[in-house]
C-alpha cells in the first residue's frame, strides 16, 4: 500500500503481480526481472539489449503492462479479452501492446501465454542481436 497517492485506493488485486511474472517466466524462463525503480519493473530477455516489458506497479487503477514489439503483429481482436481496454500503441520503434489488469479473471493465462510467445518472437526479430 506504500507509495500510492494519499487518499487513492488501490483498485487492482496485488496477487496478480506474481501471477503475471510467473506467466512471463513460462513464456521465457531466462527473463531478467529488474525492480530497481519504485514505480515499475522492467523485463528483459537474453540477447536483447532493450527491455521487452515494463510493469507499472504504482498505478492505483490497474497493473499496467507495456510490451514492446513488432509493428502490425497483432490486431485489437486478438487482444480484446485481456484486462481492461487493451490497446496497441505506436512506439518510436515498433509497437507497444498495453494491457491493464485488475484481477485474476482478466489474465486468461493460457491464451495470454500464447499471445506473449508470439509477441516475444516479434520483439526478438526486431531487436535481437
mmCIF file of N, CA, C and O in Angstrom, residues 24 27-33 43-52 120 123-125 127-129:
data_model
loop_
_atom_site.group_PDB
_atom_site.id
_atom_site.type_symbol
_atom_site.label_atom_id
_atom_site.label_comp_id
_atom_site.label_asym_id
_atom_site.label_seq_id
_atom_site.Cartn_x
_atom_site.Cartn_y
_atom_site.Cartn_z
ATOM 1 N N UNK A 24 5.143 -14.777 -17.383
ATOM 2 C CA UNK A 24 6.261 -14.308 -18.210
ATOM 3 C C UNK A 24 7.430 -15.287 -18.158
ATOM 4 O O UNK A 24 8.096 -15.523 -19.164
ATOM 5 N N UNK A 27 6.745 -18.047 -20.505
ATOM 6 C CA UNK A 27 6.979 -17.626 -21.888
ATOM 7 C C UNK A 27 8.479 -17.664 -22.191
ATOM 8 O O UNK A 27 8.897 -18.147 -23.232
ATOM 9 N N UNK A 28 9.284 -17.158 -21.268
ATOM 10 C CA UNK A 28 10.747 -17.135 -21.415
ATOM 11 C C UNK A 28 11.380 -17.381 -20.045
ATOM 12 O O UNK A 28 11.443 -16.460 -19.223
ATOM 13 N N UNK A 29 11.819 -18.621 -19.783
ATOM 14 C CA UNK A 29 12.374 -18.951 -18.463
ATOM 15 C C UNK A 29 13.587 -18.116 -18.055
ATOM 16 O O UNK A 29 13.859 -17.975 -16.867
ATOM 17 N N UNK A 30 14.303 -17.544 -19.007
ATOM 18 C CA UNK A 30 15.531 -16.806 -18.681
ATOM 19 C C UNK A 30 15.327 -15.292 -18.628
ATOM 20 O O UNK A 30 16.286 -14.529 -18.760
ATOM 21 N N UNK A 31 14.081 -14.844 -18.424
ATOM 22 C CA UNK A 31 13.872 -13.399 -18.335
ATOM 23 C C UNK A 31 14.612 -12.836 -17.128
ATOM 24 O O UNK A 31 14.850 -13.531 -16.140
ATOM 25 N N UNK A 32 14.970 -11.589 -17.255
ATOM 26 C CA UNK A 32 15.610 -10.863 -16.154
ATOM 27 C C UNK A 32 14.610 -9.817 -15.658
ATOM 28 O O UNK A 32 14.206 -8.926 -16.398
ATOM 29 N N UNK A 33 14.231 -9.973 -14.394
ATOM 30 C CA UNK A 33 13.292 -9.052 -13.758
ATOM 31 C C UNK A 33 14.105 -8.030 -12.972
ATOM 32 O O UNK A 33 14.910 -8.409 -12.126
ATOM 33 N N UNK A 43 11.413 -5.892 -17.662
ATOM 34 C CA UNK A 43 11.577 -7.304 -18.014
ATOM 35 C C UNK A 43 12.440 -7.367 -19.265
ATOM 36 O O UNK A 43 12.092 -6.790 -20.298
ATOM 37 N N UNK A 44 13.564 -8.064 -19.146
ATOM 38 C CA UNK A 44 14.487 -8.214 -20.274
ATOM 39 C C UNK A 44 14.636 -9.689 -20.617
ATOM 40 O O UNK A 44 14.479 -10.542 -19.753
ATOM 41 N N UNK A 45 14.962 -9.943 -21.876
ATOM 42 C CA UNK A 45 15.177 -11.312 -22.334
ATOM 43 C C UNK A 45 16.625 -11.447 -22.812
ATOM 44 O O UNK A 45 17.249 -10.448 -23.179
ATOM 45 N N UNK A 46 17.158 -12.674 -22.796
ATOM 46 C CA UNK A 46 18.549 -12.869 -23.232
ATOM 47 C C UNK A 46 18.783 -12.393 -24.664
ATOM 48 O O UNK A 46 17.896 -12.479 -25.517
ATOM 49 N N UNK A 47 19.971 -11.874 -24.896
ATOM 50 C CA UNK A 47 20.448 -11.475 -26.222
ATOM 51 C C UNK A 47 19.726 -10.286 -26.839
ATOM 52 O O UNK A 47 19.762 -10.086 -28.051
ATOM 53 N N UNK A 48 19.048 -9.498 -26.009
ATOM 54 C CA UNK A 48 18.421 -8.262 -26.493
ATOM 55 C C UNK A 48 18.789 -7.165 -25.496
ATOM 56 O O UNK A 48 18.622 -7.326 -24.286
ATOM 57 N N UNK A 49 19.299 -6.048 -25.987
ATOM 58 C CA UNK A 49 19.813 -5.003 -25.100
ATOM 59 C C UNK A 49 18.725 -4.118 -24.492
ATOM 60 O O UNK A 49 18.959 -3.452 -23.504
ATOM 61 N N UNK A 50 17.545 -4.127 -25.039
ATOM 62 C CA UNK A 50 16.485 -3.269 -24.504
ATOM 63 C C UNK A 50 15.423 -4.105 -23.806
ATOM 64 O O UNK A 50 15.314 -5.298 -24.038
ATOM 65 N N UNK A 51 14.641 -3.467 -22.971
ATOM 66 C CA UNK A 51 13.595 -4.166 -22.221
ATOM 67 C C UNK A 51 12.449 -4.566 -23.143
ATOM 68 O O UNK A 51 12.054 -3.801 -24.024
ATOM 69 N N UNK A 52 11.919 -5.741 -22.911
ATOM 70 C CA UNK A 52 10.749 -6.220 -23.640
ATOM 71 C C UNK A 52 9.479 -5.644 -23.007
ATOM 72 O O UNK A 52 8.542 -5.270 -23.701
ATOM 73 N N UNK A 120 6.831 -12.063 -28.162
ATOM 74 C CA UNK A 120 8.270 -12.136 -27.875
ATOM 75 C C UNK A 120 9.057 -12.503 -29.128
ATOM 76 O O UNK A 120 10.139 -11.954 -29.363
ATOM 77 N N UNK A 123 9.377 -9.377 -31.023
ATOM 78 C CA UNK A 123 10.317 -8.490 -30.342
ATOM 79 C C UNK A 123 11.760 -8.902 -30.652
ATOM 80 O O UNK A 123 12.593 -8.065 -30.981
ATOM 81 N N UNK A 124 12.030 -10.197 -30.556
ATOM 82 C CA UNK A 124 13.397 -10.693 -30.859
ATOM 83 C C UNK A 124 13.762 -10.451 -32.312
ATOM 84 O O UNK A 124 14.917 -10.137 -32.620
ATOM 85 N N UNK A 125 12.798 -10.611 -33.205
ATOM 86 C CA UNK A 125 13.051 -10.364 -34.624
ATOM 87 C C UNK A 125 13.443 -8.903 -34.852
ATOM 88 O O UNK A 125 14.346 -8.602 -35.629
ATOM 89 N N UNK A 127 14.540 -6.603 -32.391
ATOM 90 C CA UNK A 127 15.586 -6.018 -31.537
ATOM 91 C C UNK A 127 16.703 -6.973 -31.153
ATOM 92 O O UNK A 127 17.633 -6.573 -30.460
ATOM 93 N N UNK A 128 16.627 -8.241 -31.559
ATOM 94 C CA UNK A 128 17.643 -9.208 -31.175
ATOM 95 C C UNK A 128 18.999 -8.892 -31.782
ATOM 96 O O UNK A 128 19.106 -8.223 -32.802
ATOM 97 N N UNK A 129 20.010 -9.371 -31.107
ATOM 98 C CA UNK A 129 21.389 -9.077 -31.558
ATOM 99 C C UNK A 129 21.930 -10.181 -32.428
ATOM 100 O O UNK A 129 21.508 -11.286 -32.419
#
